[in-house]
Backbone as a ProteinNet text record, in pm:
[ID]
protein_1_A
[PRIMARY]
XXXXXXXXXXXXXXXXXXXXXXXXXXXXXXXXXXXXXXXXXXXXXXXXXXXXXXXXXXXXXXXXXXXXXXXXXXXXXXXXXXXXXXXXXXXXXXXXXXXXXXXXXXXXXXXXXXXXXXXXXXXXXXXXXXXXXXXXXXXXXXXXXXXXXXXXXXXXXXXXXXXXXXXXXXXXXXXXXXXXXXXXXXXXXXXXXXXXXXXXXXXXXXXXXXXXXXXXXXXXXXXXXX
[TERTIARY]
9437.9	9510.2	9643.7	9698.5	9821.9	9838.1	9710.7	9714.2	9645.5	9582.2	9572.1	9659.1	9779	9882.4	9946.9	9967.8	10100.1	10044.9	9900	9852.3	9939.8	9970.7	10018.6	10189.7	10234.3	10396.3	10472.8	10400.1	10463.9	10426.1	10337.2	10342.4	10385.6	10422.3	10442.1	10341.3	10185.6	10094.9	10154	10175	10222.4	10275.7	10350.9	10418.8	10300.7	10221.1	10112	10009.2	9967.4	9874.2	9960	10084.2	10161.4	10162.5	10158.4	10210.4	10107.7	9956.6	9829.5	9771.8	9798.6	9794.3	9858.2	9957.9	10055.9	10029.3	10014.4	9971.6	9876.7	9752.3	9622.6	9612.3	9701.3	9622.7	9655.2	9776.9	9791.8	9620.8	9535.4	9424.8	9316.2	9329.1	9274.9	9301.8	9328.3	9414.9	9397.9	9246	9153.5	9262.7	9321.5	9343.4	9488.3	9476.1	9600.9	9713.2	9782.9	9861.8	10005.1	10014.5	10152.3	10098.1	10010.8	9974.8	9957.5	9942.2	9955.9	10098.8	10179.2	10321	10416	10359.3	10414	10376.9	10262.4	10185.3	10293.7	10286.3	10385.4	10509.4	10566	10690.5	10705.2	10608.3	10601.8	10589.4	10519.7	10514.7	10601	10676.7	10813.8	10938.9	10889.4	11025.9	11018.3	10869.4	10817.2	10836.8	10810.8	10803.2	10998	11043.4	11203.5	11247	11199.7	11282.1	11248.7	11095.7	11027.7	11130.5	11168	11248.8	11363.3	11439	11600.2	11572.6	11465.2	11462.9	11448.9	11337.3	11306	11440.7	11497.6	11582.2	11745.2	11751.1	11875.4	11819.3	11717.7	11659.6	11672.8	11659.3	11596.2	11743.6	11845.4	11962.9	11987.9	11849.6	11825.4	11839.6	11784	11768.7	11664.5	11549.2	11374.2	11363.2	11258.1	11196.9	11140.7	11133.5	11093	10979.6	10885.8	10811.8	10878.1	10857.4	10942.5	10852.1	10956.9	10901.3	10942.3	10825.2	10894.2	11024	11102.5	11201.7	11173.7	11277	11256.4	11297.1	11416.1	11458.9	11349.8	11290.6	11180.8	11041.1	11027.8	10895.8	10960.7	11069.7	11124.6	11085.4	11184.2	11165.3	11024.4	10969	10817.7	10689.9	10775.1	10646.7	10727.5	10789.1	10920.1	10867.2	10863	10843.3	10713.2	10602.1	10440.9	10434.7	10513.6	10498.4	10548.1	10645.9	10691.2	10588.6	10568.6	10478	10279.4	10280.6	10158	10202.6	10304.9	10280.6	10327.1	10350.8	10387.4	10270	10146.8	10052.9	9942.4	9924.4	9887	9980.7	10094.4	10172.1	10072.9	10099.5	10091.9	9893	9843.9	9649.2	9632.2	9722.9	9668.8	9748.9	9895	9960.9	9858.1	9760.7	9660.8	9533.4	9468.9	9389.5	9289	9351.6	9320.3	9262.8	9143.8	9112.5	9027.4	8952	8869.3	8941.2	9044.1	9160.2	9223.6	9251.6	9260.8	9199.1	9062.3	8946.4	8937.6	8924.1	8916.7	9008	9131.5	9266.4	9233.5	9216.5	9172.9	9081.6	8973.3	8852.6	8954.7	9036.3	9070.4	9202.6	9206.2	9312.7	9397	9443.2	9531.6	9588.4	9478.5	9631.9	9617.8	9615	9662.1	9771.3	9774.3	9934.2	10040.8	9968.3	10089.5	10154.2	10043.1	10115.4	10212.1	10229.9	10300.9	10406.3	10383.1	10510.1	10596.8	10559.8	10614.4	10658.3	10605	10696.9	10794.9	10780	10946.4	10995.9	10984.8	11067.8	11149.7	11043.5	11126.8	11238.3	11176.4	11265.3	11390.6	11400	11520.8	11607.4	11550.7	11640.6	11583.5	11525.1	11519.5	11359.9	11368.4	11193.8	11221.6	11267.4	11256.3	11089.1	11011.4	10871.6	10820.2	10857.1	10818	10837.9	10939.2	10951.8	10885.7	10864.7	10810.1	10658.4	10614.2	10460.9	10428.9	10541.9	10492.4	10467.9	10510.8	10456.4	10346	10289.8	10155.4	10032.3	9960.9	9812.5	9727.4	9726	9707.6	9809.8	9904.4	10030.9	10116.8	10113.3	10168	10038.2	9857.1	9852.6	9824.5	9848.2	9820.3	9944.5	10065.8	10196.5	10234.2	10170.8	10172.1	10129.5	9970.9	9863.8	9884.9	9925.8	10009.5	10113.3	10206.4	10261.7	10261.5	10184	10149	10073.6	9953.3	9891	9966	10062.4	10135	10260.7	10259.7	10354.9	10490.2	10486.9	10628.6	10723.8	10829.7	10954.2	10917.6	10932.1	10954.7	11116.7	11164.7	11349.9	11331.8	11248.3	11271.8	11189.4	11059.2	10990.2	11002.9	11054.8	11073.3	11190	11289.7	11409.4	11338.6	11306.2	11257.6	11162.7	11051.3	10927.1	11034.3	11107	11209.8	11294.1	11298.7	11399.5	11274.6	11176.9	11068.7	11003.3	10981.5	10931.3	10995	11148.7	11271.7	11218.9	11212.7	11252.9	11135.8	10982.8	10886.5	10827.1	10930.5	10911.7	11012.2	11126.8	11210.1	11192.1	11153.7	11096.5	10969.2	10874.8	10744.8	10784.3	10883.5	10941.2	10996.2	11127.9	11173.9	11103.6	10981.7	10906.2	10831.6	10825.9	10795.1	10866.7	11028.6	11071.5	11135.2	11206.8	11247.1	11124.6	11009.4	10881	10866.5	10884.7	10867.6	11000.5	11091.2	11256.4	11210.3	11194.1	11152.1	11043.8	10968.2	10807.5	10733.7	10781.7	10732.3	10644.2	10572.1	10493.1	10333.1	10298.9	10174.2	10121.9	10025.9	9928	10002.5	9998.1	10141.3	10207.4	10309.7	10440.9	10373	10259.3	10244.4	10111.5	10119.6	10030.3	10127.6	10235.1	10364.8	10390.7	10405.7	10456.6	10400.6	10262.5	10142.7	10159.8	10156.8	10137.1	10284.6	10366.2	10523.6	10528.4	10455	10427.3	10280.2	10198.5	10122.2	10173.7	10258.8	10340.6	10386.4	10505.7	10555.1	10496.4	10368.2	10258.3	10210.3	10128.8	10114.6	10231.1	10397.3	10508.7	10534.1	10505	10533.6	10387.9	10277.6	10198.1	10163.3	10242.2	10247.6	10369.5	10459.9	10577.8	10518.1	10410	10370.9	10261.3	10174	10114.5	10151.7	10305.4	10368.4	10417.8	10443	10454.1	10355.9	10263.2	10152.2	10096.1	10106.2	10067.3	10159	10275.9	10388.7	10344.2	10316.5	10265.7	10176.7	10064.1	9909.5	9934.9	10041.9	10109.9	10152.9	10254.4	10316.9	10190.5	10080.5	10026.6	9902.3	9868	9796.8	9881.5	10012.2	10066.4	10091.2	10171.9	10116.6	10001.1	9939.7	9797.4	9775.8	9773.4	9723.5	9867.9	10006.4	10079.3	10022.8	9976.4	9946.6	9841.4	9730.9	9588.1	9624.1	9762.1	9762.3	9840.8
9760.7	9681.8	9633.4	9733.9	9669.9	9544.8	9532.5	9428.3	9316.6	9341.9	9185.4	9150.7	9218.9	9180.9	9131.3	9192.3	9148	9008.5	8988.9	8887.3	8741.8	8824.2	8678.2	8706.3	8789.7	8788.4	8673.6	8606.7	8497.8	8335.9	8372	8280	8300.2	8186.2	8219.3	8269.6	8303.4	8313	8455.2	8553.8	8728.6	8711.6	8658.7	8669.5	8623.5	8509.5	8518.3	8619.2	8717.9	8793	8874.9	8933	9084.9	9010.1	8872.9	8806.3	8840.5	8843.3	8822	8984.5	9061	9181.5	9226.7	9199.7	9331.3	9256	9128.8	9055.2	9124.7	9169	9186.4	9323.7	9408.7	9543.4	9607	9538.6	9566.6	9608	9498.4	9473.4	9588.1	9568.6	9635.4	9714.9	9834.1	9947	10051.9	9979.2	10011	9916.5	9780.9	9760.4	9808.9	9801.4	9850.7	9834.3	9759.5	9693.1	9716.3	9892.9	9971.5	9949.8	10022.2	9984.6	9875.5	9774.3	9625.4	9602.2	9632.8	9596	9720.7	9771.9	9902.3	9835.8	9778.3	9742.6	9615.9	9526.9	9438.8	9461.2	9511.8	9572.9	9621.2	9742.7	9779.6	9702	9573.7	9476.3	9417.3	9338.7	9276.4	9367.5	9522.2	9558.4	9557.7	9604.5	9559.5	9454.6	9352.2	9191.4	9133.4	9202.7	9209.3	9262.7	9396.1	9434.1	9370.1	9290.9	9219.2	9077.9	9056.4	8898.1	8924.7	9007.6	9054.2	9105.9	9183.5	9195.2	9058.6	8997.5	8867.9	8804.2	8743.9	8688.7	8708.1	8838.1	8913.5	8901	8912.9	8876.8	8738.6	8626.5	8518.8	8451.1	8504.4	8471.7	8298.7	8288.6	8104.7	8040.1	7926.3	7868	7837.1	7873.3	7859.3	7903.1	7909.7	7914.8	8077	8136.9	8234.7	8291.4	8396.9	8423	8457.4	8419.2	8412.4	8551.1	8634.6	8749.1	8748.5	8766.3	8777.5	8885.4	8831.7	8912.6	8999.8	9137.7	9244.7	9230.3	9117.9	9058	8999	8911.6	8846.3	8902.4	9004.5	9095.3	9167	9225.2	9300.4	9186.7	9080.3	8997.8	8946.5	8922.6	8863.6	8998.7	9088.4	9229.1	9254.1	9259	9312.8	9167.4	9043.9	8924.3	8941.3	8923.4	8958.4	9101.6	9232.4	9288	9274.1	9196.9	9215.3	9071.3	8953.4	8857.3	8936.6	9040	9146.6	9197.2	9285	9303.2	9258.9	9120.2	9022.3	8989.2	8928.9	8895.4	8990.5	9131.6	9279.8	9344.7	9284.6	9295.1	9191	9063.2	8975.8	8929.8	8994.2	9011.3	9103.6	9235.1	9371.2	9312.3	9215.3	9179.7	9125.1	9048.3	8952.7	9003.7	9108.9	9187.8	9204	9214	9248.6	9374.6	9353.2	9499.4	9538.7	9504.4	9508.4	9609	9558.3	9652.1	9764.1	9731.9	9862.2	9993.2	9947	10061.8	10122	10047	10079	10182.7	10138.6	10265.1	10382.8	10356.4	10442.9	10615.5	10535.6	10584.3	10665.8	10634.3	10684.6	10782.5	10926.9	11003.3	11001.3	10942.1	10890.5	10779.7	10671.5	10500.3	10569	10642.1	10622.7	10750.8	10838.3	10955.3	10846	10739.5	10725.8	10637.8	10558.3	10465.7	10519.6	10650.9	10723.5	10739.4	10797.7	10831	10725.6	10615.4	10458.4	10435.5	10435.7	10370.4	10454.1	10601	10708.6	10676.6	10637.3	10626.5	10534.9	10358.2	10279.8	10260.4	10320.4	10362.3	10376.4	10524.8	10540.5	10522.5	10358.3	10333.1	10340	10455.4	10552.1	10478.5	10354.4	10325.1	10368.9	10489.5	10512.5	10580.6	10601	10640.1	10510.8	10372.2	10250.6	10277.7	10292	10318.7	10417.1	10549.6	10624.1	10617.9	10536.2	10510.5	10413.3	10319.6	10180.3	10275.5	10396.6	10480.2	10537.8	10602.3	10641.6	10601.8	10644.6	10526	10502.8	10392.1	10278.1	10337.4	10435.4	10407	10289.3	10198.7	10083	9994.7	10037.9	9922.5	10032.1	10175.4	10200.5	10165.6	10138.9	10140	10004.1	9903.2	9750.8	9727.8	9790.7	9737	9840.4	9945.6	10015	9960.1	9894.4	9852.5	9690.3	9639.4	9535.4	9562	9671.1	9703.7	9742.2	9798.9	9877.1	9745.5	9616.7	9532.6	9577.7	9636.5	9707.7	9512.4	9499.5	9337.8	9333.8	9241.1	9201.3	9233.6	9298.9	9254.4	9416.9	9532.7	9594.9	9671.3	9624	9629.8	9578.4	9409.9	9376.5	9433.7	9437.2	9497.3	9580.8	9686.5	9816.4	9830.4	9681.9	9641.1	9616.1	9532.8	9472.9	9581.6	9649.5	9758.1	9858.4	9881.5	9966.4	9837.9	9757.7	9636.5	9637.1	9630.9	9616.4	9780.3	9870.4	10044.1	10025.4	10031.9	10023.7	9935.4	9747.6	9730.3	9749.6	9837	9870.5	9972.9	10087.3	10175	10192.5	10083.6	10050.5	9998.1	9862.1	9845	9933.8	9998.5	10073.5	10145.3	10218.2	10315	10232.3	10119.8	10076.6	10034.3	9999.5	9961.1	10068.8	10190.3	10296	10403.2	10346.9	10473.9	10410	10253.6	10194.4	10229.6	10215.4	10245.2	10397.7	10463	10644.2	10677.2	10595.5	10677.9	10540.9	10432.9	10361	10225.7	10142	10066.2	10101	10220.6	10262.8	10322.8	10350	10406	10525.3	10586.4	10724.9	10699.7	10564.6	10541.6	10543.6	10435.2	10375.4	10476.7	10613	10648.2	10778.8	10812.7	10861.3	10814.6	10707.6	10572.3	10612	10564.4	10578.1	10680.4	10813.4	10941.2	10955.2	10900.1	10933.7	10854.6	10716.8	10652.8	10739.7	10809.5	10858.1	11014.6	11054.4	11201.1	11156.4	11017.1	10941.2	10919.1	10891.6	10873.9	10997.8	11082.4	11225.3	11273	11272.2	11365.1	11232.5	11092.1	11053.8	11072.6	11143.7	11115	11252.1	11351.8	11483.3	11490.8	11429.9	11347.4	11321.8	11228.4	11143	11224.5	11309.4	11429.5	11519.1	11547.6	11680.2	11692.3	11585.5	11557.7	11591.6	11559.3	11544.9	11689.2	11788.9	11892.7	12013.5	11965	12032.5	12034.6	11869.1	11823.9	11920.9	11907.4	11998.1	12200.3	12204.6	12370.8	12398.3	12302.3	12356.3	12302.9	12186.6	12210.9	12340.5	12360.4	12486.9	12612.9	12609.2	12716.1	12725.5	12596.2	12568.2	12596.2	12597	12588	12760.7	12796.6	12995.4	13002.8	12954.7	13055.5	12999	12916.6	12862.8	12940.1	12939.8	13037.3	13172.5	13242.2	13355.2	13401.4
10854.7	10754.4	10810.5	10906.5	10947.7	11076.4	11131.9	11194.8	11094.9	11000	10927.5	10825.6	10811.6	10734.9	10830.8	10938.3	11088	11092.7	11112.9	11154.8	11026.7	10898.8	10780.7	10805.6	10870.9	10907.5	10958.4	11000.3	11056.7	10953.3	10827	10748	10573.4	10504.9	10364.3	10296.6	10336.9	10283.3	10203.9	10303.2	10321.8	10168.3	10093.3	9969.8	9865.5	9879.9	9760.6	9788.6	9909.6	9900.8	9856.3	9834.2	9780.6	9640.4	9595	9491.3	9351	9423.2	9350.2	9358.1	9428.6	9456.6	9390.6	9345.4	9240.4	9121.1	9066.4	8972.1	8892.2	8977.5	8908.6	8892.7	8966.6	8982.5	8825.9	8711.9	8586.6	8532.4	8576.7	8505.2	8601.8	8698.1	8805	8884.4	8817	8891.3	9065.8	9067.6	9225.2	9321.2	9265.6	9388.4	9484.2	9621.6	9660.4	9709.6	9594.1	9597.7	9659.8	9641.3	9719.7	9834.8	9851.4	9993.6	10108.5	10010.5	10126.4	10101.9	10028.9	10016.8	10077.6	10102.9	10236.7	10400.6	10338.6	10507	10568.3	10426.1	10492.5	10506.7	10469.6	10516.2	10619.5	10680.8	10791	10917.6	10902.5	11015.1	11004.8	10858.7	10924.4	10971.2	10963.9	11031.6	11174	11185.8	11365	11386.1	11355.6	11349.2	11410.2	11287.2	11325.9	11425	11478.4	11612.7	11710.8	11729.4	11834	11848.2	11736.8	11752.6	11788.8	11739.3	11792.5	11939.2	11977.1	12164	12239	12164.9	12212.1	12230.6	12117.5	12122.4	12254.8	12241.6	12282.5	12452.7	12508.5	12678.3	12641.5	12613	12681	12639.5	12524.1	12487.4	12466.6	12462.3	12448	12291.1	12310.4	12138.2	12123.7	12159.4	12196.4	12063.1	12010.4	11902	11861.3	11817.6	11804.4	11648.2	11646.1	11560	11431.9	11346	11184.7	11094.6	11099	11019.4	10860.9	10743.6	10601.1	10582.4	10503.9	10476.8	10353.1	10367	10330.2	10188.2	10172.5	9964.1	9949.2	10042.2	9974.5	9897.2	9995.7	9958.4	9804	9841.1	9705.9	9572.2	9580.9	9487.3	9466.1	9538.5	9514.4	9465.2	9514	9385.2	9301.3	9257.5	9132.6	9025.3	9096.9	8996.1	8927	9029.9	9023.6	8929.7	8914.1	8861.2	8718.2	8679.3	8526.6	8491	8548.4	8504.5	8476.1	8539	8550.3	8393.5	8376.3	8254.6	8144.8	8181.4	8106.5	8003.2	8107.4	8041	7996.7	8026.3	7996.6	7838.2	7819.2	7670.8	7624.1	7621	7524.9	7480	7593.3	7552.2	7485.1	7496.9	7398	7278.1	7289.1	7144.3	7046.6	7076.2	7041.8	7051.4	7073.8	7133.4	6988.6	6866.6	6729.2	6719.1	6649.3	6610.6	6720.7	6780.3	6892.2	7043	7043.9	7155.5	7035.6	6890.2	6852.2	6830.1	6801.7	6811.8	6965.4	7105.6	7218.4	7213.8	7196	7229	7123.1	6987.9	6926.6	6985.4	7054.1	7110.9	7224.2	7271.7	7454.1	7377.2	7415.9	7430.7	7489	7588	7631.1	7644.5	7594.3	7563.8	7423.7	7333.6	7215.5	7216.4	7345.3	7341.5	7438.9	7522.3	7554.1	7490.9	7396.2	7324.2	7239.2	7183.3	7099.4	7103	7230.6	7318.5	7347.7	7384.5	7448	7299	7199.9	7090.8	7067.7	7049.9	7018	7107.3	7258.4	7369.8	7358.3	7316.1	7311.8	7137.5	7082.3	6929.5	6970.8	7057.9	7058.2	7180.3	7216.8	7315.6	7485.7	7471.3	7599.2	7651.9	7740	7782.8	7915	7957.4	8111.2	8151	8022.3	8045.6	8110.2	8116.8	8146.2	8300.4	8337.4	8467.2	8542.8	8483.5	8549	8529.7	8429.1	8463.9	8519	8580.6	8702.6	8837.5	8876.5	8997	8954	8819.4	8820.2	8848.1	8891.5	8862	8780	8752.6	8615.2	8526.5	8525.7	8441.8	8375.2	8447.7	8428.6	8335.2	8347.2	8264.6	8088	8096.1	7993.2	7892.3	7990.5	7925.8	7876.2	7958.6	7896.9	7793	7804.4	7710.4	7566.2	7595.9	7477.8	7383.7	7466	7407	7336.8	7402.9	7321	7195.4	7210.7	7104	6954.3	6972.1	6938.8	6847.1	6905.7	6889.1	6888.2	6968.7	7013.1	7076.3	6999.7	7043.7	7181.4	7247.8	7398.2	7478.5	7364.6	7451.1	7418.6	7361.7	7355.4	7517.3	7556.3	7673	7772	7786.7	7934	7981.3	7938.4	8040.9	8113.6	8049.7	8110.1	8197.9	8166.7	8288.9	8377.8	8375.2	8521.5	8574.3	8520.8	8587.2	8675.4	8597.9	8656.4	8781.6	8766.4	8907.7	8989.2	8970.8	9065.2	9144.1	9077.1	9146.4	9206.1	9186.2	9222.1	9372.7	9391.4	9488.2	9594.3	9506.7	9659.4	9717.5	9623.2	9646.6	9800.9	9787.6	9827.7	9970.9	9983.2	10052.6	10147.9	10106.1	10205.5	10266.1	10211.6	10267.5	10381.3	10378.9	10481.8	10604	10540.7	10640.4	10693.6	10655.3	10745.5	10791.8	10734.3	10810.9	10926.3	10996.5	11112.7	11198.1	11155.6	11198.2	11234.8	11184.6	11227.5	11286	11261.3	11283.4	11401	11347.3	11465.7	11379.6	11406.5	11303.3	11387	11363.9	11411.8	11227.8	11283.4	11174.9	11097.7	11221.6	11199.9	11086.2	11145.2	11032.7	10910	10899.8	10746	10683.6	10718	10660.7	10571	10689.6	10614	10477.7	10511.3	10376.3	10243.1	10290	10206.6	10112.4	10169.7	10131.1	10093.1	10109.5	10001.3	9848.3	9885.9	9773.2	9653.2	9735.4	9640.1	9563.9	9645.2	9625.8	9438.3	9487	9397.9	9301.1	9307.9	9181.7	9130.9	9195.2	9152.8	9047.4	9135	9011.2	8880.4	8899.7	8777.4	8699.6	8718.5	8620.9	8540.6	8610.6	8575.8	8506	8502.5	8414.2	8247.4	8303.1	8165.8	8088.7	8174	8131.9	8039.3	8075.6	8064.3	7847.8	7843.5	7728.5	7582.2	7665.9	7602.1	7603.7	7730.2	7678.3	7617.7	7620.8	7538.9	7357	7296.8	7205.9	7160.2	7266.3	7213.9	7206.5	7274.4	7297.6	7117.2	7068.4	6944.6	6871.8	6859.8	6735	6760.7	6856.8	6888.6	6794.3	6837.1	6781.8	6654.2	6591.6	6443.5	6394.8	6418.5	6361.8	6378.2	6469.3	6448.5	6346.2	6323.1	6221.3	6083.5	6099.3	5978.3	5919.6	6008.6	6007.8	5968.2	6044	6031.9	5873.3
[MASK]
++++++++++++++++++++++++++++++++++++++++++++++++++++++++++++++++++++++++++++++++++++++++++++++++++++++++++++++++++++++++++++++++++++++++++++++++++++++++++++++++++++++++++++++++++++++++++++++++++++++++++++++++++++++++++++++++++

């Protein structure tokens, strides 16, 4: 993977494949979207030290290989991600009864939707953020909350703040695992496995709630019995 991303480093393409990749995976949570946006990162930081050596020997004005930049990638998954659950709010907003019975049916879009509305009630949507690192966190938390018709000024901030953390997050791991580790397999498998660490503690995060919840009505329920 890291030589057929290196291979789009040197064109604008590299930003609509991270663009359509973080776009869809709201809907499609298989695809791997940290992961090609780690990958590319990792080659333009290789990409970058190759042009600054290049450059610094031949000390000319020759032309040299054009690597994507590291704001650009940020900005271009951070965008793709709040326009992702941009349109993942506003299909479950409209969804009718058909997406309400679905969530109904599923134990978990209907705890996290619960949760996402007391969260965003009182202010506090940092569960938004910490379920853009879970997996499919981000689309139970969209589509929750659209279901849910939870305002838009009360959810996007909090999508953009969670897109922003999510692709710098993704980013850096790519660009200081090449700076340390090298832009071999090595580096970006480091990466990889810090970004999934990342997903594992936010979804045991979003878990945790929920079995706190099921602890007191368990316990309610025997004093009640008793």
């Amino acid at each position: 993977m890291l030589e057929s991303v290196g291979a789009l480093t040197g064109s604008p393409w590299i930003y609509a494949v991270v663009a359509v990749s973080v776009l869809l995976d709201v809907f499609l949570p298989v695809l791997p979207s940290g992961v090609l946006v780690i990958t590319a990162a990792t080659a333009a930081a290789a990409g970058s030290t190759t042009v600054a050596g290049a450059a610094s020997a031949t000390r000319a004005a020759e032309q040299v290989p054009e690597v994507p930049s590291l704001l650009a990638l940020i900005l271009c998954a951070a965008t793709a991600s709040v326009l992702g659950d941009l349109v993942a709010y506003r299909l479950a907003w409209r969804g009718g009864e058909r997406l309400d019975r679905a969530i109904a049916r599923s134990r978990r879009l209907t705890s996290a939707q619960e949760r996402l509305g007391a969260a965003l009630a009182r202010g506090g949507g940092i569960l938004v953020v910490i379920a853009r690192f879970a997996p499919a966190g981000r689309s139970v938390v969209s589509l929750g909350a659209g279901a849910a018709h939870r305002r838009a000024k009360e959810f996007l901030p909090w999508s953009a703040l969670a897109g922003v953390a999510w692709a710098g997050y993704s980013v850096g791991l790519g660009y200081f695992g090449a700076q340390w580790l090298g832009a071999t397999w090595v580096g970006t498998a480091v990466s990889v496995l810090a970004l999934f660490v990342a997903g594992a503690l936010a979804a045991y995060v979003m878990r945790r709630p929920a079995a706190e919840a099921a602890a007191r009505a368990s316990t309610a329920t025997a004093t009640t019995t008793s």
